[in-house]
Amino acid sequence: MASRDDALMARLSACESAALAEVIALYGQKAHRIAWRMLGDAAAAEDVAQEAIIKLWQGAGGWQPGGQGIGPWLARVTANLCIDRARRIRPLTGVELPEQADESPGADVRLDA
């Protein structure tokens, strides 16, 4: 499997579009499943899977043959991208919380005065 992946990465490094299509066919669904499980959002998972494939395409020239292969590399990159995305997402509260409590007297205290 690793030798097939090494040959595929050599083709990617040569900018063969057919090699990219083959990578997507072989590993695209795996990246999408990992992202969907981590993010729980199909659209975000698709974005992350595409970004991971693009990183593979861009880094093809630096591929070191003999490693574990494309699958484990892509899984790790996908997971890292999901973690990065989750860190950037802030929960929406609708109202920003004040940094400090308002210590001015309430309406009931002002009415009593």
PDB file of C-alpha atoms in Angstrom:
ATOM      1  CA  MET A   1       0.000   0.000   0.000  1.00  0.00           C
ATOM      2  CA  ALA A   2       2.775   2.431   0.881  1.00  0.00           C
ATOM      3  CA  SER A   3       4.502   1.838  -2.467  1.00  0.00           C
ATOM      4  CA  ARG A   4       1.238   2.612  -4.292  1.00  0.00           C
ATOM      5  CA  ASP A   5       0.902   5.769  -2.211  1.00  0.00           C
ATOM      6  CA  ASP A   6       4.515   6.715  -2.946  1.00  0.00           C
ATOM      7  CA  ALA A   7       3.886   6.343  -6.675  1.00  0.00           C
ATOM      8  CA  LEU A   8       0.681   8.329  -6.373  1.00  0.00           C
ATOM      9  CA  MET A   9       2.488  11.111  -4.515  1.00  0.00           C
ATOM     10  CA  ALA A  10       5.188  11.180  -7.207  1.00  0.00           C
ATOM     11  CA  ARG A  11       2.433  11.690  -9.779  1.00  0.00           C
ATOM     12  CA  LEU A  12       0.892  14.423  -7.607  1.00  0.00           C
ATOM     13  CA  SER A  13       4.279  16.075  -7.363  1.00  0.00           C
ATOM     14  CA  ALA A  14       4.362  16.118 -11.178  1.00  0.00           C
ATOM     15  CA  CYS A  15       0.982  17.946 -11.050  1.00  0.00           C
ATOM     16  CA  GLU A  16      -0.991  15.157 -12.686  1.00  0.00           C
ATOM     17  CA  SER A  17      -4.656  15.983 -12.345  1.00  0.00           C
ATOM     18  CA  ALA A  18      -5.543  12.293 -12.741  1.00  0.00           C
ATOM     19  CA  ALA A  19      -3.473  11.566  -9.628  1.00  0.00           C
ATOM     20  CA  LEU A  20      -5.441  14.163  -7.697  1.00  0.00           C
ATOM     21  CA  ALA A  21      -8.704  12.602  -8.866  1.00  0.00           C
ATOM     22  CA  GLU A  22      -7.407   9.200  -7.717  1.00  0.00           C
ATOM     23  CA  VAL A  23      -6.453  10.556  -4.282  1.00  0.00           C
ATOM     24  CA  ILE A  24      -9.903  12.088  -3.914  1.00  0.00           C
ATOM     25  CA  ALA A  25     -11.567   8.825  -4.961  1.00  0.00           C
ATOM     26  CA  LEU A  26      -9.437   6.758  -2.578  1.00  0.00           C
ATOM     27  CA  TYR A  27      -9.229   9.025   0.461  1.00  0.00           C
ATOM     28  CA  GLY A  28     -11.734  11.868   0.135  1.00  0.00           C
ATOM     29  CA  GLN A  29     -14.573  10.063   1.918  1.00  0.00           C
ATOM     30  CA  LYS A  30     -12.280   9.070   4.790  1.00  0.00           C
ATOM     31  CA  ALA A  31     -11.264  12.690   5.345  1.00  0.00           C
ATOM     32  CA  HIS A  32     -14.898  13.792   5.174  1.00  0.00           C
ATOM     33  CA  ARG A  33     -16.021  11.139   7.699  1.00  0.00           C
ATOM     34  CA  ILE A  34     -13.305  12.127  10.175  1.00  0.00           C
ATOM     35  CA  ALA A  35     -14.204  15.802   9.857  1.00  0.00           C
ATOM     36  CA  TRP A  36     -17.940  15.141  10.145  1.00  0.00           C
ATOM     37  CA  ARG A  37     -17.463  13.102  13.308  1.00  0.00           C
ATOM     38  CA  MET A  38     -15.290  15.777  14.866  1.00  0.00           C
ATOM     39  CA  LEU A  39     -17.316  18.822  13.805  1.00  0.00           C
ATOM     40  CA  GLY A  40     -20.852  17.474  13.534  1.00  0.00           C
ATOM     41  CA  ASP A  41     -21.526  19.703  10.528  1.00  0.00           C
ATOM     42  CA  ALA A  42     -21.592  18.284   6.990  1.00  0.00           C
ATOM     43  CA  ALA A  43     -20.729  21.581   5.273  1.00  0.00           C
ATOM     44  CA  ALA A  44     -17.807  22.297   7.610  1.00  0.00           C
ATOM     45  CA  ALA A  45     -16.635  18.692   7.188  1.00  0.00           C
ATOM     46  CA  GLU A  46     -16.612  19.119   3.422  1.00  0.00           C
ATOM     47  CA  ASP A  47     -14.560  22.308   3.724  1.00  0.00           C
ATOM     48  CA  VAL A  48     -12.041  20.633   6.033  1.00  0.00           C
ATOM     49  CA  ALA A  49     -11.741  17.542   3.814  1.00  0.00           C
ATOM     50  CA  GLN A  50     -11.082  19.750   0.787  1.00  0.00           C
ATOM     51  CA  GLU A  51      -8.507  21.756   2.718  1.00  0.00           C
ATOM     52  CA  ALA A  52      -6.721  18.557   3.770  1.00  0.00           C
ATOM     53  CA  ILE A  53      -6.601  17.312   0.162  1.00  0.00           C
ATOM     54  CA  ILE A  54      -5.233  20.702  -0.946  1.00  0.00           C
ATOM     55  CA  LYS A  55      -2.510  20.478   1.715  1.00  0.00           C
ATOM     56  CA  LEU A  56      -1.615  17.032   0.364  1.00  0.00           C
ATOM     57  CA  TRP A  57      -1.472  18.421  -3.177  1.00  0.00           C
ATOM     58  CA  GLN A  58       0.678  21.383  -2.115  1.00  0.00           C
ATOM     59  CA  GLY A  59       3.052  19.235  -0.062  1.00  0.00           C
ATOM     60  CA  ALA A  60       3.465  16.474  -2.632  1.00  0.00           C
ATOM     61  CA  GLY A  61       6.966  17.632  -3.554  1.00  0.00           C
ATOM     62  CA  GLY A  62       8.197  17.078   0.004  1.00  0.00           C
ATOM     63  CA  TRP A  63       6.710  13.589   0.373  1.00  0.00           C
ATOM     64  CA  GLN A  64       9.134  11.094   1.923  1.00  0.00           C
ATOM     65  CA  PRO A  65       8.666   7.603   0.407  1.00  0.00           C
ATOM     66  CA  GLY A  66       8.471   4.602   2.678  1.00  0.00           C
ATOM     67  CA  GLY A  67       6.251   6.125   5.341  1.00  0.00           C
ATOM     68  CA  GLN A  68       2.867   4.925   6.508  1.00  0.00           C
ATOM     69  CA  GLY A  69       1.089   6.238   3.438  1.00  0.00           C
ATOM     70  CA  ILE A  70      -1.465   8.815   2.428  1.00  0.00           C
ATOM     71  CA  GLY A  71      -4.333   7.527   4.595  1.00  0.00           C
ATOM     72  CA  PRO A  72      -2.724   8.061   8.006  1.00  0.00           C
ATOM     73  CA  TRP A  73      -1.174  11.367   6.904  1.00  0.00           C
ATOM     74  CA  LEU A  74      -4.493  12.656   5.629  1.00  0.00           C
ATOM     75  CA  ALA A  75      -6.312  11.490   8.777  1.00  0.00           C
ATOM     76  CA  ARG A  76      -3.881  13.396  11.009  1.00  0.00           C
ATOM     77  CA  VAL A  77      -4.036  16.563   8.905  1.00  0.00           C
ATOM     78  CA  THR A  78      -7.837  16.393   8.811  1.00  0.00           C
ATOM     79  CA  ALA A  79      -8.022  15.980  12.589  1.00  0.00           C
ATOM     80  CA  ASN A  80      -5.641  18.896  13.117  1.00  0.00           C
ATOM     81  CA  LEU A  81      -7.696  21.115  10.804  1.00  0.00           C
ATOM     82  CA  CYS A  82     -10.838  20.183  12.744  1.00  0.00           C
ATOM     83  CA  ILE A  83      -9.164  21.055  16.032  1.00  0.00           C
ATOM     84  CA  ASP A  84      -8.028  24.398  14.607  1.00  0.00           C
ATOM     85  CA  ARG A  85     -11.539  25.128  13.340  1.00  0.00           C
ATOM     86  CA  ALA A  86     -13.117  24.201  16.675  1.00  0.00           C
ATOM     87  CA  ARG A  87     -10.744  26.559  18.483  1.00  0.00           C
ATOM     88  CA  ARG A  88     -11.746  29.449  16.228  1.00  0.00           C
ATOM     89  CA  ILE A  89     -15.473  28.929  16.702  1.00  0.00           C
ATOM     90  CA  ARG A  90     -16.889  30.909  19.594  1.00  0.00           C
ATOM     91  CA  PRO A  91     -20.309  30.080  20.949  1.00  0.00           C
ATOM     92  CA  LEU A  92     -22.950  32.642  20.054  1.00  0.00           C
ATOM     93  CA  THR A  93     -24.653  34.094  23.109  1.00  0.00           C
ATOM     94  CA  GLY A  94     -26.473  36.893  21.330  1.00  0.00           C
ATOM     95  CA  VAL A  95     -25.137  39.373  23.865  1.00  0.00           C
ATOM     96  CA  GLU A  96     -21.555  39.945  24.783  1.00  0.00           C
ATOM     97  CA  LEU A  97     -20.992  39.510  28.482  1.00  0.00           C
ATOM     98  CA  PRO A  98     -19.632  42.557  30.281  1.00  0.00           C
ATOM     99  CA  GLU A  99     -16.143  42.306  31.658  1.00  0.00           C
ATOM    100  CA  GLN A 100     -17.221  43.657  35.047  1.00  0.00           C
ATOM    101  CA  ALA A 101     -20.530  43.654  36.850  1.00  0.00           C
ATOM    102  CA  ASP A 102     -22.433  46.957  36.806  1.00  0.00           C
ATOM    103  CA  GLU A 103     -22.315  48.234  40.384  1.00  0.00           C
ATOM    104  CA  SER A 104     -24.650  51.194  39.899  1.00  0.00           C
ATOM    105  CA  PRO A 105     -27.805  51.102  42.020  1.00  0.00           C
ATOM    106  CA  GLY A 106     -30.744  49.235  40.542  1.00  0.00           C
ATOM    107  CA  ALA A 107     -34.084  50.797  39.670  1.00  0.00           C
ATOM    108  CA  ASP A 108     -35.701  49.670  42.945  1.00  0.00           C
ATOM    109  CA  VAL A 109     -33.011  51.412  45.017  1.00  0.00           C
ATOM    110  CA  ARG A 110     -33.379  54.619  42.978  1.00  0.00           C
ATOM    111  CA  LEU A 111     -37.177  54.568  43.399  1.00  0.00           C
ATOM    112  CA  ASP A 112     -36.844  54.148  47.161  1.00  0.00           C
ATOM    113  CA  ALA A 113     -34.488  57.119  47.289  1.00  0.00           C
TER     114      ALA A 113
END
